[in-house]
Coordinates of C-alpha atoms in Angstrom, one line a residue:
Chain A
M1 CA -0.1 0.3 0.0
G2 CA 1.3 3.1 -1.4
F3 CA 0.9 7.0 0.7
A4 CA -1.5 8.0 -1.8
D5 CA -3.5 5.0 -1.0
F6 CA -3.8 5.5 2.6
L7 CA -4.7 9.1 2.1
G8 CA -6.7 7.6 -0.1
F9 CA -9.5 6.7 3.1
A10 CA -12.1 8.1 3.7
F11 CA -11.1 7.6 7.5
I12 CA -7.6 9.2 7.4
Q13 CA -9.2 12.3 5.6
R14 CA -11.9 12.3 8.4
A15 CA -8.6 11.9 11.1
Y16 CA -5.9 14.4 9.4
L17 CA -9.3 17.0 9.0
A18 CA -10.7 17.0 12.8
G19 CA -7.4 16.5 14.2
S20 CA -6.0 19.5 13.2
F21 CA -8.9 21.8 13.8
I22 CA -8.7 20.6 17.5
A23 CA -5.0 20.6 17.2
V24 CA -5.2 24.4 16.8
L25 CA -7.6 25.5 19.3
C26 CA -6.5 23.6 21.9
A27 CA -2.5 25.1 20.6
M28 CA -3.7 28.9 21.2
L29 CA -6.0 27.9 24.1
G30 CA -3.6 26.5 25.7
L31 CA -0.8 29.4 24.8
F32 CA -2.8 31.6 26.8
L33 CA -3.8 28.4 29.4
V34 CA -0.1 27.9 29.8
L35 CA 1.3 31.8 30.8
R36 CA -1.6 32.5 33.3
R37 CA -0.2 29.0 34.9
F38 CA -3.5 27.7 34.1
S39 CA -2.3 24.9 32.8
L40 CA -3.7 22.0 34.8
I41 CA -7.6 23.6 34.2
G42 CA -7.4 21.3 30.8
D43 CA -6.5 18.1 33.2
G44 CA -9.5 18.8 35.5
L45 CA -11.7 19.5 33.0
S46 CA -11.1 16.3 30.8
H47 CA -11.9 14.1 34.1
V48 CA -15.3 16.8 34.2
S49 CA -15.6 14.9 30.7
F50 CA -14.6 11.8 31.8
G51 CA -18.4 12.3 34.0
G52 CA -19.8 13.2 31.7
I53 CA -19.7 11.1 29.3
A54 CA -19.8 8.2 31.9
L55 CA -23.2 10.2 32.3
G56 CA -24.0 10.1 28.4
L57 CA -23.3 6.6 28.2
F58 CA -25.8 5.7 31.1
L59 CA -28.8 7.5 29.9
G60 CA -27.6 5.9 26.4
L61 CA -27.7 9.5 24.8
E62 CA -24.5 10.9 23.0
P63 CA -21.5 11.2 25.3
L64 CA -20.0 14.3 24.5
W65 CA -23.3 16.2 23.5
V66 CA -23.5 15.5 27.7
A67 CA -20.0 16.4 28.4
L68 CA -20.2 19.6 26.8
P69 CA -23.0 21.4 29.0
I70 CA -21.2 19.4 32.3
S71 CA -17.7 20.8 31.5
V72 CA -18.8 24.0 30.3
A73 CA -19.9 24.6 33.8
A74 CA -17.4 23.3 35.7
S75 CA -15.5 25.5 33.9
S76 CA -16.8 28.3 35.5
L77 CA -17.4 26.4 38.9
I78 CA -13.3 26.4 38.9
L79 CA -13.5 30.4 38.3
V80 CA -16.3 30.9 40.8
L81 CA -14.2 28.5 43.2
S82 CA -11.3 30.5 43.3
R83 CA -12.5 33.7 43.2
R84 CA -15.6 33.6 46.0
A85 CA -14.8 30.6 48.2
R86 CA -10.6 32.6 47.9
L87 CA -9.5 29.1 46.8
Y88 CA -6.4 28.7 45.4
G89 CA -6.3 28.2 41.5
D90 CA -4.8 24.9 41.2
A91 CA -7.2 23.3 44.7
A92 CA -9.8 24.6 43.2
I93 CA -9.0 22.4 39.8
A94 CA -8.7 19.0 42.0
I95 CA -12.3 19.8 43.4
V96 CA -13.7 20.1 40.3
S97 CA -11.2 17.6 38.7
S98 CA -12.3 14.8 41.3
S99 CA -15.5 15.3 41.4
G100 CA -15.9 14.3 37.6
I101 CA -13.5 11.2 37.7
A102 CA -15.7 10.6 41.0
L103 CA -19.0 11.0 39.0
G104 CA -17.7 9.0 35.9
V105 CA -16.5 5.8 38.3
V106 CA -19.8 5.6 40.2
L107 CA -21.6 6.1 37.2
A108 CA -19.6 3.2 35.0
S109 CA -19.8 1.1 38.4
L110 CA -23.9 1.8 38.4
A111 CA -24.0 0.7 34.6
G112 CA -22.3 -2.7 34.7
G113 CA -18.5 -1.6 34.5
F114 CA -16.4 -0.1 32.1
N115 CA -17.1 -1.2 28.8
V116 CA -15.2 -0.9 25.5
D117 CA -17.5 3.1 24.6
L118 CA -15.5 4.3 27.8
M119 CA -12.4 2.7 27.3
S120 CA -12.6 4.5 24.1
Y121 CA -13.3 7.6 25.3
L122 CA -10.3 7.4 27.9
F123 CA -7.8 7.1 25.5
G124 CA -9.1 8.4 22.4
N125 CA -9.6 7.1 19.1
I126 CA -9.4 9.9 16.5
L127 CA -9.1 7.5 13.8
A128 CA -12.8 5.6 14.7
V129 CA -14.4 10.0 14.4
S130 CA -17.6 9.7 12.1
P131 CA -18.3 11.7 9.2
V132 CA -21.1 13.6 11.3
E133 CA -17.6 13.9 14.3
T134 CA -15.5 15.7 11.9
Y135 CA -18.0 18.0 11.0
L136 CA -19.3 19.4 14.0
S137 CA -15.3 19.2 15.2
V138 CA -14.5 21.5 12.0
L139 CA -17.7 23.9 13.2
L140 CA -17.3 24.5 16.5
S141 CA -13.6 24.6 16.4
A142 CA -14.1 27.3 13.5
V143 CA -16.6 28.8 16.1
V144 CA -13.6 28.9 18.9
L145 CA -11.8 30.3 16.5
A146 CA -13.1 32.7 15.7
V147 CA -14.3 34.1 18.7
I148 CA -9.9 34.2 19.8
A149 CA -9.7 36.2 16.8
F150 CA -12.4 38.7 17.8
L151 CA -11.1 39.1 21.0
Y152 CA -7.5 38.4 20.9
H153 CA -5.8 41.9 21.4
D154 CA -7.9 41.6 25.6
L155 CA -6.7 38.1 25.7
F156 CA -3.6 39.1 25.7
S157 CA -4.0 42.3 27.6
V158 CA -5.1 40.1 30.4
A159 CA -3.8 36.5 29.4
F160 CA -0.5 39.2 29.9
D161 CA -1.4 41.9 33.0
E162 CA -4.7 41.6 34.7
E163 CA -4.3 44.2 36.8
Y164 CA -3.3 46.4 33.9
A165 CA -6.1 45.4 31.5
T166 CA -9.0 46.0 34.8
V167 CA -7.2 49.8 34.3
S168 CA -7.4 49.6 30.5
G169 CA -11.6 49.2 30.6
I170 CA -11.2 45.4 29.7
R171 CA -13.8 43.8 31.4
T172 CA -11.4 40.7 33.2
G173 CA -14.0 38.9 34.8
A174 CA -16.0 37.4 31.7
V175 CA -13.2 37.3 29.9
N176 CA -11.5 34.9 31.8
I177 CA -14.9 32.6 31.8
L178 CA -15.0 32.8 27.8
L179 CA -11.6 31.5 28.5
A180 CA -12.8 29.2 30.7
T181 CA -15.7 28.2 28.2
L182 CA -13.2 28.2 25.2
T183 CA -11.1 25.7 27.1
A184 CA -14.4 22.8 28.5
V185 CA -15.4 23.1 24.5
S186 CA -11.5 22.1 24.1
V187 CA -11.0 20.0 26.0
V188 CA -14.2 17.8 25.1
L189 CA -13.5 18.3 21.2
A190 CA -10.3 17.4 21.8
V191 CA -11.1 13.8 23.7
K192 CA -11.8 12.0 20.6
V193 CA -8.6 13.3 19.4
V194 CA -6.4 11.7 22.2
G195 CA -8.4 10.7 25.0
V196 CA -9.4 12.2 28.5
M197 CA -6.3 11.3 29.6
L198 CA -3.9 13.1 28.0
V199 CA -5.9 16.0 26.8
S200 CA -3.8 18.0 28.6
A201 CA -0.4 17.5 26.6
L202 CA -2.8 18.6 23.6
L203 CA -3.3 22.2 25.6
V204 CA 0.1 22.3 27.2
L205 CA 3.1 20.9 25.0
P206 CA 2.8 22.9 22.1
A207 CA 2.4 25.5 23.9
V208 CA 5.4 24.9 26.1
S209 CA 7.2 24.2 22.5
A210 CA 7.1 27.5 21.4
L211 CA 7.5 29.2 24.2
Q212 CA 11.3 27.9 24.0
V213 CA 12.0 29.7 20.9
A214 CA 9.0 32.2 19.8
R215 CA 10.1 36.3 20.4
G216 CA 6.7 37.4 20.3
F217 CA 3.0 36.9 21.0
R218 CA 1.9 36.8 17.7
G219 CA 4.6 34.4 17.1
A220 CA 3.9 32.0 19.8
L221 CA 0.5 31.6 18.8
L222 CA 1.5 30.5 15.1
L223 CA 3.9 28.7 15.9
S224 CA 2.4 26.9 18.9
S225 CA -0.3 25.6 15.5
C226 CA 2.3 24.6 13.1
I227 CA 3.7 22.0 16.1
A228 CA 0.0 21.3 17.1
V229 CA -1.4 20.3 14.0
L230 CA 2.4 18.7 12.5
S231 CA 2.2 16.3 15.6
V232 CA -1.5 15.9 14.7
L233 CA -0.5 14.7 11.4
V234 CA 3.0 12.9 12.3
G235 CA 1.1 11.0 14.9
I236 CA -2.1 9.4 13.1
T237 CA 0.4 8.9 10.7
V238 CA 2.8 6.9 12.2
S239 CA 0.1 5.5 14.2
F240 CA -1.7 3.9 11.8
L241 CA 1.4 2.6 9.7
A242 CA 2.5 1.5 13.2
D243 CA -0.1 0.1 14.6
I244 CA 0.0 1.7 17.6
P245 CA -2.9 3.8 19.1
A246 CA -3.1 7.0 18.1
G247 CA -3.5 9.6 21.1
G248 CA -0.6 8.6 22.7
T249 CA 1.5 8.7 19.7
V250 CA 0.1 12.0 18.6
V251 CA 1.8 12.8 22.5
L252 CA 4.3 11.4 21.6
V253 CA 5.7 13.1 18.7
N254 CA 4.4 16.6 20.7
L255 CA 6.6 15.2 23.3
L256 CA 9.9 14.8 20.7
V257 CA 8.7 18.1 18.9
F258 CA 9.2 20.1 22.8
F259 CA 12.7 18.1 23.6
V260 CA 14.3 18.9 20.0
L261 CA 13.1 22.7 20.8
L262 CA 14.2 22.9 23.9
A263 CA 17.5 20.9 23.2
W264 CA 18.0 23.7 19.9
K265 CA 17.2 26.8 21.9
R266 CA 20.4 25.8 24.8
I267 CA 22.5 25.1 21.5
R268 CA 21.6 28.3 20.1
Chain B
M1 CA -13.0 75.4 33.5
N2 CA -12.5 72.2 36.4
D3 CA -9.4 71.6 36.7
V4 CA -10.0 68.7 39.5
I5 CA -8.6 65.3 38.0
L6 CA -8.6 63.4 40.9
S7 CA -10.8 64.4 43.9
V8 CA -11.6 61.6 47.0
D9 CA -14.0 62.7 49.7
H10 CA -14.2 60.9 52.9
L11 CA -13.4 57.9 51.6
S12 CA -12.9 54.3 53.9
F13 CA -12.2 51.0 53.3
R14 CA -11.7 47.7 55.0
Y15 CA -10.3 44.7 54.1
G16 CA -12.2 42.1 56.1
A17 CA -12.2 43.6 59.7
S18 CA -9.1 46.0 59.6
E19 CA -9.9 49.6 58.2
T20 CA -7.2 50.1 55.9
L21 CA -8.7 53.9 54.8
S22 CA -9.9 56.5 57.5
D23 CA -11.1 59.4 56.0
V24 CA -9.1 60.1 53.3
S25 CA -10.2 63.5 51.4
F26 CA -7.7 65.4 48.3
R27 CA -7.7 67.0 45.3
V28 CA -5.2 67.0 42.5
R29 CA -5.9 68.9 39.9
R30 CA -4.3 69.3 36.6
G31 CA -0.5 69.3 36.4
D32 CA 0.0 68.7 39.5
F33 CA 2.7 66.3 40.3
V34 CA 1.4 64.4 44.0
A35 CA 4.0 62.2 46.1
L36 CA 2.2 59.5 48.1
A37 CA 4.0 58.5 50.9
G38 CA 3.7 56.4 53.8
P39 CA 5.3 53.5 55.8
N40 CA 4.6 50.2 54.9
G41 CA 0.7 49.2 55.6
A42 CA -0.8 52.8 55.5
G43 CA -2.7 52.8 52.6
K44 CA -1.0 53.4 49.4
T45 CA -1.4 50.9 46.8
T46 CA -5.2 50.3 48.7
L47 CA -6.1 53.6 47.3
M48 CA -4.3 53.6 44.3
K49 CA -6.6 51.0 43.3
L50 CA -9.5 52.4 44.5
V51 CA -8.8 55.2 42.4
L52 CA -8.2 53.2 39.4
G53 CA -11.3 50.5 39.9
L54 CA -9.2 47.3 41.0
L55 CA -11.2 47.7 44.3
D56 CA -14.5 48.0 44.7
G57 CA -16.9 48.6 48.6
Y58 CA -15.4 51.4 49.3
E59 CA -17.2 54.2 51.6
G60 CA -17.3 58.0 49.8
D61 CA -17.0 59.7 46.8
I62 CA -14.6 59.2 44.0
E63 CA -14.5 61.4 41.0
L64 CA -12.0 60.9 38.7
F65 CA -12.5 64.1 35.9
G66 CA -16.2 65.0 37.6
T67 CA -17.0 61.8 36.9
P68 CA -17.6 58.7 39.8
R69 CA -15.4 56.4 39.8
S70 CA -18.0 53.5 38.9
A71 CA -19.4 55.5 36.0
F72 CA -16.0 56.5 34.7
R73 CA -15.8 55.1 31.5
D74 CA -12.9 56.9 29.1
H75 CA -9.9 55.2 31.0
R76 CA -7.7 56.6 28.4
K77 CA -7.2 59.4 29.8
V78 CA -5.6 57.3 32.8
G79 CA -2.0 56.7 32.2
Y80 CA -1.2 54.0 35.0
L81 CA 2.6 51.6 35.3
P82 CA 2.3 49.1 38.3
Q83 CA 4.7 48.0 40.2
R84 CA 7.1 46.3 37.8
V85 CA 8.0 43.4 39.5
N86 CA 4.4 42.7 40.9
T87 CA 2.2 42.2 38.0
F88 CA 5.0 41.2 35.0
N89 CA 5.8 37.6 34.1
P90 CA 9.3 38.0 32.3
L91 CA 8.5 34.6 30.3
F92 CA 5.9 36.0 28.5
P93 CA 6.8 35.5 25.1
A94 CA 6.0 39.4 24.8
T95 CA 8.0 42.0 22.2
S96 CA 8.1 45.2 23.9
G97 CA 6.0 46.4 20.6
E98 CA 3.2 44.2 21.5
V99 CA 3.7 45.9 25.6
V100 CA 3.0 49.3 24.8
G101 CA 0.4 48.8 22.2
L102 CA -2.0 47.2 25.2
G103 CA -1.6 50.5 26.2
L104 CA -4.1 51.5 23.0
L105 CA -6.9 49.1 23.8
S106 CA -8.5 51.2 26.3
G107 CA -10.0 53.6 23.2
K108 CA -11.0 50.9 21.2
R109 CA -13.9 48.9 20.0
L110 CA -14.1 45.0 19.6
P111 CA -12.4 43.6 17.5
K112 CA -9.6 46.1 18.7
R113 CA -7.2 46.3 15.9
L114 CA -4.1 48.1 15.9
D115 CA -3.9 50.0 12.5
G116 CA -0.3 51.6 10.9
A117 CA -1.4 54.9 12.9
D118 CA -1.6 53.0 16.3
R119 CA 1.9 51.6 15.6
E120 CA 3.4 55.0 15.1
R121 CA 2.1 55.8 18.0
I122 CA 3.6 53.3 19.7
R123 CA 7.3 54.1 18.1
E124 CA 7.1 57.5 19.7
A125 CA 6.1 56.5 22.5
L126 CA 9.1 54.3 23.0
R127 CA 10.6 56.9 21.6
S128 CA 9.7 59.6 24.0
V129 CA 11.4 57.5 26.8
D130 CA 14.7 56.2 25.1
A131 CA 14.0 53.1 23.9
L132 CA 12.6 52.7 20.4
D133 CA 15.6 50.7 19.6
L134 CA 13.9 48.1 22.1
E135 CA 10.8 47.8 19.8
H136 CA 11.4 44.3 18.6
S137 CA 13.4 42.9 21.4
P138 CA 11.3 40.4 23.8
I139 CA 10.5 42.4 27.4
G140 CA 11.6 39.4 29.4
S141 CA 15.2 39.9 28.1
L142 CA 15.7 43.6 28.9
S143 CA 17.2 45.1 32.5
G144 CA 15.3 46.2 35.4
G145 CA 15.6 49.7 33.9
Q146 CA 14.5 49.4 30.0
Q147 CA 11.2 47.2 31.5
Q148 CA 10.6 50.2 33.4
R149 CA 11.1 52.7 30.6
V150 CA 9.0 50.2 27.9
F151 CA 6.0 50.2 31.0
L152 CA 6.0 53.8 31.1
A153 CA 6.1 53.7 27.1
R154 CA 2.8 51.8 28.0
A155 CA 1.6 54.3 30.1
L156 CA 1.6 57.0 28.1
V157 CA 0.7 55.8 24.4
S158 CA -2.7 56.4 24.2
D159 CA -1.4 60.4 25.8
P160 CA -3.2 60.1 28.8
E161 CA -4.0 63.1 31.2
L162 CA -3.4 62.2 34.8
L163 CA 0.0 59.2 35.3
V164 CA -0.2 56.6 38.4
L165 CA 3.2 55.5 39.0
D166 CA 3.2 52.6 41.4
E167 CA 6.5 53.1 42.8
P168 CA 8.1 53.4 39.9
V169 CA 11.6 53.8 40.9
T170 CA 11.9 50.4 44.1
A171 CA 13.9 48.3 41.2
L172 CA 16.5 51.1 39.8
D173 CA 19.5 51.8 39.9
P174 CA 21.1 54.9 40.8
E175 CA 21.7 56.1 36.5
A176 CA 18.7 54.0 36.1
R177 CA 16.5 56.6 39.0
A178 CA 18.3 59.6 37.5
R179 CA 17.1 59.0 34.3
F180 CA 13.4 58.2 34.9
Y181 CA 13.1 61.6 37.0
A182 CA 15.0 63.6 34.5
L183 CA 12.3 61.9 31.6
L184 CA 9.6 62.8 34.2
T185 CA 10.3 66.3 34.8
R186 CA 10.3 66.6 30.8
L187 CA 6.5 64.9 30.8
R188 CA 5.5 67.8 33.7
S189 CA 7.4 70.4 31.9
E190 CA 6.9 69.6 28.2
E191 CA 3.4 68.1 28.0
G192 CA 1.6 69.8 31.4
K193 CA 0.8 65.8 32.6
T194 CA -0.4 65.2 36.1
V195 CA 1.6 63.0 37.8
V196 CA 0.3 61.2 41.5
M197 CA 3.2 58.3 42.5
I198 CA 3.5 56.1 45.4
T199 CA 6.8 56.1 47.0
H200 CA 9.0 55.7 49.4
D201 CA 11.7 57.8 47.7
I202 CA 10.7 61.6 49.5
P203 CA 13.7 63.2 49.2
H204 CA 14.3 62.9 44.9
A205 CA 10.0 63.3 45.3
G206 CA 10.6 66.4 46.6
E207 CA 12.9 67.7 44.0
Q208 CA 10.1 67.5 41.4
G209 CA 8.4 70.3 43.5
G210 CA 4.3 70.1 44.2
T211 CA 2.8 68.1 46.7
L212 CA 4.0 65.5 49.6
L213 CA 0.8 63.4 50.5
Y214 CA 2.5 61.5 53.9
L215 CA -1.0 58.8 54.5
D216 CA -1.3 56.2 57.6
K217 CA -4.2 55.8 57.2
S218 CA -5.9 58.8 56.9
V219 CA -3.9 62.3 55.8
V220 CA -1.2 62.8 58.2
F221 CA 0.3 65.8 55.4
F222 CA -0.9 67.0 52.5
G223 CA 0.9 70.2 51.5
G224 CA 3.7 71.5 49.9
F225 CA 7.4 70.4 50.3
D226 CA 8.2 73.4 51.8
E227 CA 5.5 73.0 54.2
F228 CA 7.2 69.6 54.9
C229 CA 9.1 70.7 55.8
R230 CA 8.3 73.5 58.3
S231 CA 6.1 71.5 59.7
K232 CA 6.9 70.6 63.5
S233 CA 4.1 67.4 62.7
M234 CA 6.5 66.0 60.4
E235 CA 9.5 66.1 62.3
G236 CA 7.7 63.9 64.9
K237 CA 7.1 61.8 62.0
F238 CA 10.7 61.2 60.6
G239 CA 12.8 62.0 63.2
Y240 CA 14.5 65.4 63.1
F241 CA 16.9 64.2 61.0
D242 CA 15.2 63.1 58.3
Q243 CA 13.0 65.7 57.8
H244 CA 16.2 67.7 57.6
V245 CA 18.3 65.7 55.1
I246 CA 15.2 65.5 52.7
C247 CA 14.8 69.5 53.1
H248 CA 18.5 69.7 52.5
Q249 CA 18.1 67.8 49.1
H250 CA 14.8 69.6 48.4
T251 CA 16.2 73.2 48.1
T252 CA 19.9 72.9 47.0

């Protein structure tokens, strides 16, 4: 089988398309999150999405559609706990994260244990993405990217210096809620690519890789997106050819890029 | 014409059970230079945060440019230079030009965009603080004095009428400190900026002339530096020797 034959498979095309859009989305949001020291929010929300997915499977509903509103609500809960209950951000994330896992475990047990469906969400299966899921992933990714482009300067300002952004008249509370909501949507989408266990890698690794070499913020966003897409495309291809899990391979390629850029930065 | 830019009347504020500010009143007029001084925990930064809208829940009245603080929306009129070490992530991959551009966002509608004229204003602001050569440099790679100039350019880029400076010289070496004060003098004399500056460096602030607002939860002293030098109550606060040193530098 040649590479052209490989590219001819509809499921490969869908995996490339959906994976690339979701990768760009995660890479851009991930840069904002990393710079604001919110890297773990992706991990926490992915655990919440696990609870939502388990609830969806338990109720016989489409799991991702159940996980989406629950994750969005959880993202706001993290902010509320941080601000109103005066908890540190990582403590608020830990509370929400463990609650999501607890919900998932209990529901999975009630439903007769962990089945194949739930395992596929834990570790992702981008090669099994359906045409409808592909369209939805592309559509939701495009919407989120448009919102980022629309609010680019406000997001940048709040990420750089929240206090100064407030003095500038930017509604930093609203920007924070929006960023958390977009992250929740992205996490749910990314579950299909790399699974609950590895979502935070898709958010964090391209961003920290780009930060090794980027000089300006726009450059960092662009480089982070390129690394994410490259990692997804290479990861999917290698995983298919070597018959190994796609999610794990995508993350390992991301990790490799990170170490290469880290080494290059030190040599330079 | 009303030339009162900042008006604070009977302002009180509590952090929980602890009273941080008590019945503070003063006025800042167009062109004034006000050095806001006081011991640690005196409420200087709290007062500044209340004026800038970073804290709510106060008693009393604050007006900026004749508008109550809660209704004030003309943010371009206020330039703010924060304490660098408190608010800045040195690993942030922003160039100096990008940082200065943040000062132009307040007057723009969504989607906010910086056009060619804005980029020229950014360069002009950097030029005014002698930092044009730093435009494309990552902010985290600059020295403390260079970063201070870039942040001052951000405060100046929207051509504000009021500059609020939070301990701007704390992290600077003597040479950078002298350059900063020279720049401040020029901004006041040539551009007529009104300046409120939190500082522990009373002697050098005194060289700017203007007014000293000495705070210790409430206003202890508010008046000119000459008056400060004659004040027996401030002699009691500072001690004869320190007051003498400050006033000696002020008058020479």
